[in-house]
PDB file of C-alpha atoms and ligand atoms in Angstrom:
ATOM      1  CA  UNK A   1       0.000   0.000   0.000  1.00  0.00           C
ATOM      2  CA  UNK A   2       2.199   2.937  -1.354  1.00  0.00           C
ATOM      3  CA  UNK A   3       0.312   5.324  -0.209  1.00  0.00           C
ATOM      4  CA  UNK A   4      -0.450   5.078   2.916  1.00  0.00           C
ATOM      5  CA  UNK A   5       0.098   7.908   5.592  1.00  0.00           C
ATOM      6  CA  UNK A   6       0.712   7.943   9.383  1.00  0.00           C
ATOM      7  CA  UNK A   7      -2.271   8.267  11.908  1.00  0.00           C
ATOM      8  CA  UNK A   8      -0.739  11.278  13.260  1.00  0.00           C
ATOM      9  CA  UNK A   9      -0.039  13.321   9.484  1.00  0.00           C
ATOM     10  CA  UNK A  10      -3.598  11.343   8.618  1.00  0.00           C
ATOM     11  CA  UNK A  11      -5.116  13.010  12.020  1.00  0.00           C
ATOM     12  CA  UNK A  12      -3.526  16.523  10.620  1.00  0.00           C
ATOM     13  CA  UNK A  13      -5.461  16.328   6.953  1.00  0.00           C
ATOM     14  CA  UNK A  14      -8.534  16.235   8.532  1.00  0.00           C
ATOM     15  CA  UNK A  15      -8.252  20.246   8.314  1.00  0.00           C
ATOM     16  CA  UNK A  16      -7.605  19.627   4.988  1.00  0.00           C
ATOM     17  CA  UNK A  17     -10.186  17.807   3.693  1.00  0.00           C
ATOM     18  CA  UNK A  18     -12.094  19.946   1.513  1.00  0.00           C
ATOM     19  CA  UNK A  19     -14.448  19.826  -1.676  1.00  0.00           C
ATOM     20  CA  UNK A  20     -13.074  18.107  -4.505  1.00  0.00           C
ATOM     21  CA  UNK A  21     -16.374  17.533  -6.299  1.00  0.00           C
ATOM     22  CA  UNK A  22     -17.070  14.725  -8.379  1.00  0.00           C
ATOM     23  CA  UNK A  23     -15.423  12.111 -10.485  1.00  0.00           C
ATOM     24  CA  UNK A  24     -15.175   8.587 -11.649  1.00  0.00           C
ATOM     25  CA  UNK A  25     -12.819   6.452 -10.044  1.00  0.00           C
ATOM     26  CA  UNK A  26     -12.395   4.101 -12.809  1.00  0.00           C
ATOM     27  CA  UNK A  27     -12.378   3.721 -16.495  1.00  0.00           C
ATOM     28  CA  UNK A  28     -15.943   2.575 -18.079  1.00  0.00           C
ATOM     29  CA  UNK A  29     -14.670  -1.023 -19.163  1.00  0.00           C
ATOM     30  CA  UNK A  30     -16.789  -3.100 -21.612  1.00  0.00           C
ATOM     31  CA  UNK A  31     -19.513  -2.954 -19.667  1.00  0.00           C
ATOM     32  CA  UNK A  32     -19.804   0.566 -19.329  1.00  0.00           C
ATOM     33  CA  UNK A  33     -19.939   1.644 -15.972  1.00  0.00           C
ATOM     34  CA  UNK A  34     -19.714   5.697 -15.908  1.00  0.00           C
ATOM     35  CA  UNK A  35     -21.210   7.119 -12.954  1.00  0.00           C
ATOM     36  CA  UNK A  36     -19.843  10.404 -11.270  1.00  0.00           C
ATOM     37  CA  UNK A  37     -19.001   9.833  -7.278  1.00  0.00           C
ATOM     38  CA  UNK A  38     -18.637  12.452  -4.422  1.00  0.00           C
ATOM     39  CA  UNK A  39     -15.722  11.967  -2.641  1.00  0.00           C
ATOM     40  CA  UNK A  40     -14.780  14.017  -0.297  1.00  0.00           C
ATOM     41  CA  UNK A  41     -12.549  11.540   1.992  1.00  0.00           C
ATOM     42  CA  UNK A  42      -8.988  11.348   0.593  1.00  0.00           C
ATOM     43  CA  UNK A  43      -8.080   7.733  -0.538  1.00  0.00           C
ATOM     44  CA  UNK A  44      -4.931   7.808   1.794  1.00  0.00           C
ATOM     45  CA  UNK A  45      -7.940   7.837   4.760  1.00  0.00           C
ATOM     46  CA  UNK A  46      -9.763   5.381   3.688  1.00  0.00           C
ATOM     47  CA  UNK A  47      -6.757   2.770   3.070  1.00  0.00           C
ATOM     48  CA  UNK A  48      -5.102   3.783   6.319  1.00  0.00           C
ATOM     49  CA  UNK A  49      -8.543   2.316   7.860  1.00  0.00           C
ATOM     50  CA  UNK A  50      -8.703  -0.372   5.526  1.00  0.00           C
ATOM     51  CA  UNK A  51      -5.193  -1.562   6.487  1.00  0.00           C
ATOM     52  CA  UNK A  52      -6.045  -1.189   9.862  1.00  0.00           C
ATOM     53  CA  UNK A  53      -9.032  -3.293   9.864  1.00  0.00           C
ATOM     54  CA  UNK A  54      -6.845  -5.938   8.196  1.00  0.00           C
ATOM     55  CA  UNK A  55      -4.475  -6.666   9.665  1.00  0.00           C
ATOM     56  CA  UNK A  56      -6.808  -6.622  13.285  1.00  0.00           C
ATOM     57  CA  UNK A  57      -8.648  -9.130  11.644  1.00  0.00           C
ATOM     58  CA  UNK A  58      -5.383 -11.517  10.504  1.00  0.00           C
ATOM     59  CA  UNK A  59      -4.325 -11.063  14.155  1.00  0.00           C
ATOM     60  CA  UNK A  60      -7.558 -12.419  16.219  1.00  0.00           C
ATOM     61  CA  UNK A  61      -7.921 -15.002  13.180  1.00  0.00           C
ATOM     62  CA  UNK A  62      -3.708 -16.166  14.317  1.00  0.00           C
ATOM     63  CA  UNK A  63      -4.627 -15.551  17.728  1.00  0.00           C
ATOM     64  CA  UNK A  64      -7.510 -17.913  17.343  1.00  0.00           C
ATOM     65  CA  UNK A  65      -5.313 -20.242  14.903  1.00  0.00           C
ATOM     66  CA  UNK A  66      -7.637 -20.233  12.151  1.00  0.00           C
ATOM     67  CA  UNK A  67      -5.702 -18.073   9.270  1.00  0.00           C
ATOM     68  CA  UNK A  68      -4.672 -19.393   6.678  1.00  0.00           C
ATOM     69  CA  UNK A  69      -4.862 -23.344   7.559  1.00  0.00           C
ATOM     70  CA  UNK A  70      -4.905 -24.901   4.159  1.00  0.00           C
ATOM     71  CA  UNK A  71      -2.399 -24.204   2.377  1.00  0.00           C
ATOM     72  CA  UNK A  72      -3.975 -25.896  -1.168  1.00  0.00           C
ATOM     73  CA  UNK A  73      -7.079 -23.745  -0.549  1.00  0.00           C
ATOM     74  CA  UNK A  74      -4.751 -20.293   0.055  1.00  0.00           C
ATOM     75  CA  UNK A  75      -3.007 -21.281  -3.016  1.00  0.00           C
ATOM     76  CA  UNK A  76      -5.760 -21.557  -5.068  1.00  0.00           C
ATOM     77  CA  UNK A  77      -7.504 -18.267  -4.057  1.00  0.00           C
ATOM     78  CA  UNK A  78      -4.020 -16.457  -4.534  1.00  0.00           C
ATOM     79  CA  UNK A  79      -4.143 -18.345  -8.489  1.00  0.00           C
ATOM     80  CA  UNK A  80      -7.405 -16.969  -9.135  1.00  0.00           C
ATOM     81  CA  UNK A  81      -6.546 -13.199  -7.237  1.00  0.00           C
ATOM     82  CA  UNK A  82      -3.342 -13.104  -9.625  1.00  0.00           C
ATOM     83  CA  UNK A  83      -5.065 -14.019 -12.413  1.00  0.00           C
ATOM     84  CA  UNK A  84      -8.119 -11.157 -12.128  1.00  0.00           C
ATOM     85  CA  UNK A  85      -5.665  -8.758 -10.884  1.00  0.00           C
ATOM     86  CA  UNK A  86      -4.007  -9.280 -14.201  1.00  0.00           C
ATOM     87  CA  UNK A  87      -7.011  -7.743 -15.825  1.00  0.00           C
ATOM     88  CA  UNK A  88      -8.003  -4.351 -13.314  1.00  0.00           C
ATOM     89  CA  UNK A  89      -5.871  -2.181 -15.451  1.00  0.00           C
ATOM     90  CA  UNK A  90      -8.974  -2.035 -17.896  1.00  0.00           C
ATOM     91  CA  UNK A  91     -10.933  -0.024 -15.361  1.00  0.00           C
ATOM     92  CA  UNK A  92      -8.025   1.551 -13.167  1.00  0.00           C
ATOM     93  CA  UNK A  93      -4.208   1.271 -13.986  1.00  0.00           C
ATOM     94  CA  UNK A  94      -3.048   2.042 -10.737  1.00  0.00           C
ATOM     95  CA  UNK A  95      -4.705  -0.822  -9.562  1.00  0.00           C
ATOM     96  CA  UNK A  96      -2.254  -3.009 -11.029  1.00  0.00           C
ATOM     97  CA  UNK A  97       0.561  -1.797  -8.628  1.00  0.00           C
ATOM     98  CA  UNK A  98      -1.746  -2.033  -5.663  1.00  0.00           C
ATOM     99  CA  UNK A  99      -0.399  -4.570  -2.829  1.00  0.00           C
ATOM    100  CA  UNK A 100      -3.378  -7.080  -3.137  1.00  0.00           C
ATOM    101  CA  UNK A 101      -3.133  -9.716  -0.753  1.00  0.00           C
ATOM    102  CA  UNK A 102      -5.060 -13.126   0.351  1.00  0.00           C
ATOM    103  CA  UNK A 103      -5.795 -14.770   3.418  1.00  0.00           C
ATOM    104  CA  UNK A 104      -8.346 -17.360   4.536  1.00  0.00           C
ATOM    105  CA  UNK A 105      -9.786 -18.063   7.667  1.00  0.00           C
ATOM    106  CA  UNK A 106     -11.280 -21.229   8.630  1.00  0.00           C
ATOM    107  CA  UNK A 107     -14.773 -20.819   9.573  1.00  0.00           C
ATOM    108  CA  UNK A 108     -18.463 -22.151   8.829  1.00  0.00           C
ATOM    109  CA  UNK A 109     -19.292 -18.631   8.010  1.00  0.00           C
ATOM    110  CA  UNK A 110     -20.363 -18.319   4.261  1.00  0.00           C
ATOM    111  CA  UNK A 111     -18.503 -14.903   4.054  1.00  0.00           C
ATOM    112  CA  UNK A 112     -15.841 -13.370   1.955  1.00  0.00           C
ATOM    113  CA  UNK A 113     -14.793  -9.452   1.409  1.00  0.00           C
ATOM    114  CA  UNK A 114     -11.642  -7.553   0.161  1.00  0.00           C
ATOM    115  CA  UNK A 115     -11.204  -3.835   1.944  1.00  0.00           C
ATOM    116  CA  UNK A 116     -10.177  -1.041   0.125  1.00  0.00           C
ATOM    117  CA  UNK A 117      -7.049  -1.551  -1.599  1.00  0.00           C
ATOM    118  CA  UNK A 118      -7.034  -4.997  -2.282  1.00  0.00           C
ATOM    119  CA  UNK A 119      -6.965  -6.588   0.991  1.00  0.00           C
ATOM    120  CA  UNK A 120      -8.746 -10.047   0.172  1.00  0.00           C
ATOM    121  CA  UNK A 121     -10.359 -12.499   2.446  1.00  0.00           C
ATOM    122  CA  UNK A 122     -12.663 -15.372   2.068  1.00  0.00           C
ATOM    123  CA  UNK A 123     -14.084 -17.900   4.607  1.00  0.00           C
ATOM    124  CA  UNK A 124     -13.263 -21.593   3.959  1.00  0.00           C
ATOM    125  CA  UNK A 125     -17.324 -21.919   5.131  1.00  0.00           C
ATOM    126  CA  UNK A 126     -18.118 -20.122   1.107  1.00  0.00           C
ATOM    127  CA  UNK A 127     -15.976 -22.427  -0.510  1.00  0.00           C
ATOM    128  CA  UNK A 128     -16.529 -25.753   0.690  1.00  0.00           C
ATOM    129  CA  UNK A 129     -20.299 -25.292   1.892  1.00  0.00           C
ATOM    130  CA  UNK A 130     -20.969 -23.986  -1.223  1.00  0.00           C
ATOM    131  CA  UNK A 131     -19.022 -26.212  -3.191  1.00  0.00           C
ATOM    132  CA  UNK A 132     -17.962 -23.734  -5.036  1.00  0.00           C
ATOM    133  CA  UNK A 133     -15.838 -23.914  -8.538  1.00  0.00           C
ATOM    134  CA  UNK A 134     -12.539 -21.687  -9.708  1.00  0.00           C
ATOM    135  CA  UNK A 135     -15.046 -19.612 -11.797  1.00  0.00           C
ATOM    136  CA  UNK A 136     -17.313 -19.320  -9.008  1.00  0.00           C
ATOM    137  CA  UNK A 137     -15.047 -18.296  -6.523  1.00  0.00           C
ATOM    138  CA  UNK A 138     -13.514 -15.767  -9.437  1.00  0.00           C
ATOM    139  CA  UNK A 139     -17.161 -14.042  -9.639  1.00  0.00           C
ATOM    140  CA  UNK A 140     -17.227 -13.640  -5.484  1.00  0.00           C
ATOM    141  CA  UNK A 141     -13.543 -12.270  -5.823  1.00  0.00           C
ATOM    142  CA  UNK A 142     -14.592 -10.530  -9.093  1.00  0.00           C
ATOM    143  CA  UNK A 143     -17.005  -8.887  -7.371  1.00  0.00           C
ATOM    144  CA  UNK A 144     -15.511  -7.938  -4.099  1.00  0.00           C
ATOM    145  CA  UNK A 145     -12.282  -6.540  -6.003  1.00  0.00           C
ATOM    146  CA  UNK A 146     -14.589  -4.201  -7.942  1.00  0.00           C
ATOM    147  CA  UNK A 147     -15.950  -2.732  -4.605  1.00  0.00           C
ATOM    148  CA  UNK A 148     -12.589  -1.517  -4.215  1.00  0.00           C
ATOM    149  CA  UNK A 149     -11.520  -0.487  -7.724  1.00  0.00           C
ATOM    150  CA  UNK A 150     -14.628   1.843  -7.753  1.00  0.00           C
ATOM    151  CA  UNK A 151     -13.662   2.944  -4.419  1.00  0.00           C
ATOM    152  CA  UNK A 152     -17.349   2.336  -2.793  1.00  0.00           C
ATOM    153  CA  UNK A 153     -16.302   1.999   1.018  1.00  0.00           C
ATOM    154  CA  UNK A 154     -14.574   5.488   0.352  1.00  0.00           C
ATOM    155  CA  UNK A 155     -18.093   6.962  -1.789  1.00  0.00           C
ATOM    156  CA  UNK A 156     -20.145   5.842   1.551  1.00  0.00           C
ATOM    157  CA  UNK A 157     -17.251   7.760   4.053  1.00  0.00           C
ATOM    158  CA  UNK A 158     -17.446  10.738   2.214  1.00  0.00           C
ATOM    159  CA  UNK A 159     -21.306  10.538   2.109  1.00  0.00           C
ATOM    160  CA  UNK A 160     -21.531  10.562   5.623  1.00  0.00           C
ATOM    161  CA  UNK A 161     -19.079  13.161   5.839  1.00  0.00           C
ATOM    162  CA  UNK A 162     -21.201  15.322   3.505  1.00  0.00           C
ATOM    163  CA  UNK A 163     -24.000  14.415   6.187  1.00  0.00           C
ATOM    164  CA  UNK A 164     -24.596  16.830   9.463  1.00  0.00           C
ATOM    165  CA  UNK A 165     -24.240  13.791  11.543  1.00  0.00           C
ATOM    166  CA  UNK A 166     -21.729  12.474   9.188  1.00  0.00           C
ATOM    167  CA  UNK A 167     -19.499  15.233   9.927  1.00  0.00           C
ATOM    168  CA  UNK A 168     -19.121  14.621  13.591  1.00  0.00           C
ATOM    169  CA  UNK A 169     -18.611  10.730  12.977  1.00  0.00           C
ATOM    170  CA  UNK A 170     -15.847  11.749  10.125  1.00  0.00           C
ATOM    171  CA  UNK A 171     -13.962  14.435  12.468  1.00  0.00           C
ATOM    172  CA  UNK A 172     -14.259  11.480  15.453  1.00  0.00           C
ATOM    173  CA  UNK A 173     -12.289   8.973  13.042  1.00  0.00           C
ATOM    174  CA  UNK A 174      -9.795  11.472  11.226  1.00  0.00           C
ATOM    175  CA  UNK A 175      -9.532  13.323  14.369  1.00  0.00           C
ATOM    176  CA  UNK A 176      -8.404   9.951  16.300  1.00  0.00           C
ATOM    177  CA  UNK A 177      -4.788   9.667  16.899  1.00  0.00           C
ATOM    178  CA  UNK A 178      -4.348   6.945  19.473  1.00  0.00           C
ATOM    179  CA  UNK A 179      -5.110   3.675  19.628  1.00  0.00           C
ATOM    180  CA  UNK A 180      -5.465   1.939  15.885  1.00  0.00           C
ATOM    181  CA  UNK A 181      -7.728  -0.869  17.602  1.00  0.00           C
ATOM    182  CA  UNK A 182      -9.988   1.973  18.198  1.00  0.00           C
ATOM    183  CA  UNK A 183      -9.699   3.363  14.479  1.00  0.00           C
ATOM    184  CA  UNK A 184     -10.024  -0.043  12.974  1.00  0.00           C
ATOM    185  CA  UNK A 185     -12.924  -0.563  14.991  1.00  0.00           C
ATOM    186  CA  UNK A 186     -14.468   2.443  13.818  1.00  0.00           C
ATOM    187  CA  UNK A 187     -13.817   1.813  10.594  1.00  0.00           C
ATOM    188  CA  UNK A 188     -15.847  -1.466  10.657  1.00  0.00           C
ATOM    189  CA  UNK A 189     -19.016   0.338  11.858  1.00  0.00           C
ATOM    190  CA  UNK A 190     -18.159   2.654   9.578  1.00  0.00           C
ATOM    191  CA  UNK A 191     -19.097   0.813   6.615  1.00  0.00           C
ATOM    192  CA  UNK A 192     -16.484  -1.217   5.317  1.00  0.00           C
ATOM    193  CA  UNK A 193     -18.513  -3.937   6.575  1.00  0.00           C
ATOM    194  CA  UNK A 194     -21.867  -2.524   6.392  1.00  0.00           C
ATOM    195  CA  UNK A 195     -23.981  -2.869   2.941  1.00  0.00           C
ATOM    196  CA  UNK A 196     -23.671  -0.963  -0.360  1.00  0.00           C
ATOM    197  CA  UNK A 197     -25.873   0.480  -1.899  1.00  0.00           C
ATOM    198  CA  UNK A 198     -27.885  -0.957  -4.632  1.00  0.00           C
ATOM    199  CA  UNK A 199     -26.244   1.132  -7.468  1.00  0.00           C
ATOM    200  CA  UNK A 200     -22.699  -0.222  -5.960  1.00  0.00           C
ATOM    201  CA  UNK A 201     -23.762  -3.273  -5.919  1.00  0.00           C
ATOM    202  CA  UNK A 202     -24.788  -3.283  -9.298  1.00  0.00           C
ATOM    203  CA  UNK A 203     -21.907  -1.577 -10.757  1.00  0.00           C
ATOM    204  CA  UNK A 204     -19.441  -4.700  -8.385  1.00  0.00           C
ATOM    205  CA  UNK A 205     -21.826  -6.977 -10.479  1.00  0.00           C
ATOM    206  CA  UNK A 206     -20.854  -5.611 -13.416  1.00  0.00           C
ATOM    207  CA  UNK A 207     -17.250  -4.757 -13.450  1.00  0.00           C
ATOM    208  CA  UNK A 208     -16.938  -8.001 -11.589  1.00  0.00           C
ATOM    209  CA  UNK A 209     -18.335 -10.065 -14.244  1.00  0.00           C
ATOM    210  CA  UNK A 210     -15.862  -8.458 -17.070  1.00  0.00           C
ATOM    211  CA  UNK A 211     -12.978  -8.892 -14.932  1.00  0.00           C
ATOM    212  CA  UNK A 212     -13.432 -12.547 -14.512  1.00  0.00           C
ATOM    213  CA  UNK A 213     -14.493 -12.920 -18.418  1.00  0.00           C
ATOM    214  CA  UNK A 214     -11.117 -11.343 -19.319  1.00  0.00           C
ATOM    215  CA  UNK A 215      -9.350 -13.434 -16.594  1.00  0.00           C
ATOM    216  CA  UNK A 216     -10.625 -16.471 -18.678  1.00  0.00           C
ATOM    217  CA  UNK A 217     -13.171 -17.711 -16.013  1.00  0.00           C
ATOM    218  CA  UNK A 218     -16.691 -18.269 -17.112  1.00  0.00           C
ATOM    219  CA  UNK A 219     -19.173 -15.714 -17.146  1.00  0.00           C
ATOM    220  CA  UNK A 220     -22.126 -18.305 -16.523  1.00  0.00           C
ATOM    221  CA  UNK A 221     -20.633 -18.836 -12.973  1.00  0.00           C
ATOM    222  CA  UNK A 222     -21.295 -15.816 -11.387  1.00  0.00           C
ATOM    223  CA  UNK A 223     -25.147 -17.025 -12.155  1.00  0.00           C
ATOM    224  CA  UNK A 224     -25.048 -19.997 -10.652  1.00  0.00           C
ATOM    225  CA  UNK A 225     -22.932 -18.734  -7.557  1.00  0.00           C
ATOM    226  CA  UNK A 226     -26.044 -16.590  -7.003  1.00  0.00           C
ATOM    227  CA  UNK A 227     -28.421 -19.275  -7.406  1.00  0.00           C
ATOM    228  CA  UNK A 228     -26.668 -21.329  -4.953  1.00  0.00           C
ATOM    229  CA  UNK A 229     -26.634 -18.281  -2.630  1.00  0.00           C
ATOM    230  CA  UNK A 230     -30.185 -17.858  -2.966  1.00  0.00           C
ATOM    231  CA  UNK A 231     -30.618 -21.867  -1.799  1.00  0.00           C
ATOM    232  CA  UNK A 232     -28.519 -21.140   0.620  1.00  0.00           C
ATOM    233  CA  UNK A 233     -30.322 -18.312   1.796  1.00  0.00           C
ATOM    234  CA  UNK A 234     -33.701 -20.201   2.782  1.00  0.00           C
ATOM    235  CA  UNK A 235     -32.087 -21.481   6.149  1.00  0.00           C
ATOM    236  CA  UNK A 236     -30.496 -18.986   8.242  1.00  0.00           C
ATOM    237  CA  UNK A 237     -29.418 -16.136   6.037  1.00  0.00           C
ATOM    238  CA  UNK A 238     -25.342 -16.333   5.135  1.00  0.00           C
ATOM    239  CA  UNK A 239     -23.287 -13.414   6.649  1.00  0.00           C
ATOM    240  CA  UNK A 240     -22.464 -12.541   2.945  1.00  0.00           C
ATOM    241  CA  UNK A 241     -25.856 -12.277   2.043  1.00  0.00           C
ATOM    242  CA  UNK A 242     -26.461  -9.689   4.664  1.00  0.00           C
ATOM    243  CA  UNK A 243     -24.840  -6.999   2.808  1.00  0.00           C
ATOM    244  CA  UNK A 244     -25.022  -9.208  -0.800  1.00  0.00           C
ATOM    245  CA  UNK A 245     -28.930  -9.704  -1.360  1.00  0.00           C
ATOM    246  CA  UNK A 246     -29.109 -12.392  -3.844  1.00  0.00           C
ATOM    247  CA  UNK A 247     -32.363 -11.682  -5.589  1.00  0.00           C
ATOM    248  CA  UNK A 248     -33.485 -12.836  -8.748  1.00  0.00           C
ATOM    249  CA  UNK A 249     -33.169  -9.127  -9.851  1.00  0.00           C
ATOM    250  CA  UNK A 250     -29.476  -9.704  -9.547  1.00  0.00           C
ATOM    251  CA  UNK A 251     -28.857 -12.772 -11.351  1.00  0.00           C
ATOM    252  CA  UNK A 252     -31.616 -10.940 -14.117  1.00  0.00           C
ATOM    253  CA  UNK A 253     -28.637  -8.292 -14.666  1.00  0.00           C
ATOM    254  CA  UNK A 254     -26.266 -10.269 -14.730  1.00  0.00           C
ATOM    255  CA  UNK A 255     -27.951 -13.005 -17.735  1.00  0.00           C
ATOM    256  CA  UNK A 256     -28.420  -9.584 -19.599  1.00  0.00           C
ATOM    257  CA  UNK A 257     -24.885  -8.444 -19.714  1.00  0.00           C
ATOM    258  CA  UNK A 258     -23.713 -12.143 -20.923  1.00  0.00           C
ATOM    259  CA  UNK A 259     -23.738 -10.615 -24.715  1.00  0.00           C
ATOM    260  CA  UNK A 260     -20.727  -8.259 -23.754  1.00  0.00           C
ATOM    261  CA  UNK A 261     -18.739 -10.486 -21.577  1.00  0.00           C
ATOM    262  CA  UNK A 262     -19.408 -13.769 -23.388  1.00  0.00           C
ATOM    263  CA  UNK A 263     -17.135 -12.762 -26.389  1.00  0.00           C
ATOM    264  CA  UNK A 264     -13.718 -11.635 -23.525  1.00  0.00           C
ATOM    265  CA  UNK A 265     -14.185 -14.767 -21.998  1.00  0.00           C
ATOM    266  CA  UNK A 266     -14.188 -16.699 -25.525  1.00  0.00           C
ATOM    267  CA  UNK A 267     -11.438 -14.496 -26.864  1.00  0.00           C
ATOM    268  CA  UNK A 268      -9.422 -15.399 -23.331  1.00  0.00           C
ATOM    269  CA  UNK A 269      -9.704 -18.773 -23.687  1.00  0.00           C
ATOM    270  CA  UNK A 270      -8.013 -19.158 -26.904  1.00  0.00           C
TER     271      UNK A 270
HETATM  272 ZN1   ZN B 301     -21.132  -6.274  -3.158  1.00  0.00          ZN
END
């Protein structure tokens, strides 16, 4: 994470933080996704957090030894990471030179997210409940990567901040400048683990399913990874689907966009 800035020079730009309007975090892809964003919360904020809420997580899942216990399943999450992260320059070139990283922890949990900046982690519950294939798991990761290409966690922040109450919250976190248990906490009420909006959600859909086309994993799957979500949604409700609702609206936008990504993944495969 190149960027990233102390707490204390982080705690200082709060005073700095001003209007820079809208813009587009990414390029508009095959797909097309074009859609301006307020952001008003510097990147370098919202990755400081992000790293933050990491690597606490990495450290109660070693505390608890549960990170990273099978090896073959690491390995073939960090195969399928490489080979998507191959493809992000389409939508963001700078994402190419982002430290992306993977880690599992072992856990019934159907869950899986990557934080802001790449930071990748799945639940072995996702994979093996699920039985889930290489393409499958590719639309998941796909998806979750394209959260953070588009820079959503950081869109939600800087709503907030744009918010009366929001601007309180925001000068609590970017004012904090002890304790980074405290800001990582924050930062998961905060909304890197709280859902996204619809209009995020359909734009992770989207870039997600190009990225895994051009990566040479099949479209279809991220279909029937939401079908299989939606079975698995009729007994207790998954943790992912908490903030991932897997309605048939979904998988509806997805079957439409198969003309556009049908003909990377073809032209990938040879
Ligand atoms: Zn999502």
């Amino acid at each position: 994470m190149k960027r990233l800035v102390t707490t204390t020079v982080m705690a200082a730009s709060l005073s700095a933080l001003t209007l820079t309007g809208c813009s587009s975090t990414t390029g508009t892809g095959a797909v097309g996704v074009d859609r301006q964003q307020l952001l008003l919360v510097s990147s370098e904020q919202v990755l400081q957090l992000s790293a933050q809420s990491y690597a606490k997580t990495i450290q109660e899942a070693r505390a608890k030894r549960v990170l990273d216990t099978n090896t073959a399943q690491l390995n073939r999450l960090k195969n399928i990471a490489n080979r998507l992260v191959g493809q992000v320059g389409v939508y963001r070139p700078d994402a190419a030179k982002w430290q992306w990283e993977v880690h599992t922890i072992k856990s019934n949990e159907l869950n899986a997210f990557v934080l802001p900046g790449g930071k990748i982690m799945f639940y072995s519950g996702i994979i093996d409940r699920l039985n889930l294939t290489d393409d499958e798991i590719a639309a998941i990761m796909g998806h979750e990567m394209s959260h953070a290409l588009r820079e959503h966690s950081r869109e939600r922040l800087s709503r907030q901040y744009a918010t009366q109450t929001g601007i309180g919250v925001a000068a609590s976190i970017f004012g904090l400048s002890q304790g980074q248990a405290d800001l990582a906490n924050v930062a998961g009420d905060l909304g890197l683990s709280r859902p996204h909006s619809r209009t995020q959600e359909a734009e992770a859909d989207q870039i997600g399913l190009e990225l895994m086309a051009r990566a040479g994993y099949n479209p279809q799957a991220a279909v029937t990874l939401w079908q299989k979500m939606q079975r698995a949604s009729q007994g207790e409700p998954p943790e992912f689907l908490s903030t991932h609702p897997a309605s048939s609206n979904r998988i509806a936008n997805l079957q439409s966009l198969m003309p556009k990504v049908m003909p990377l993944y073809q032209k990938a495969r040879r």
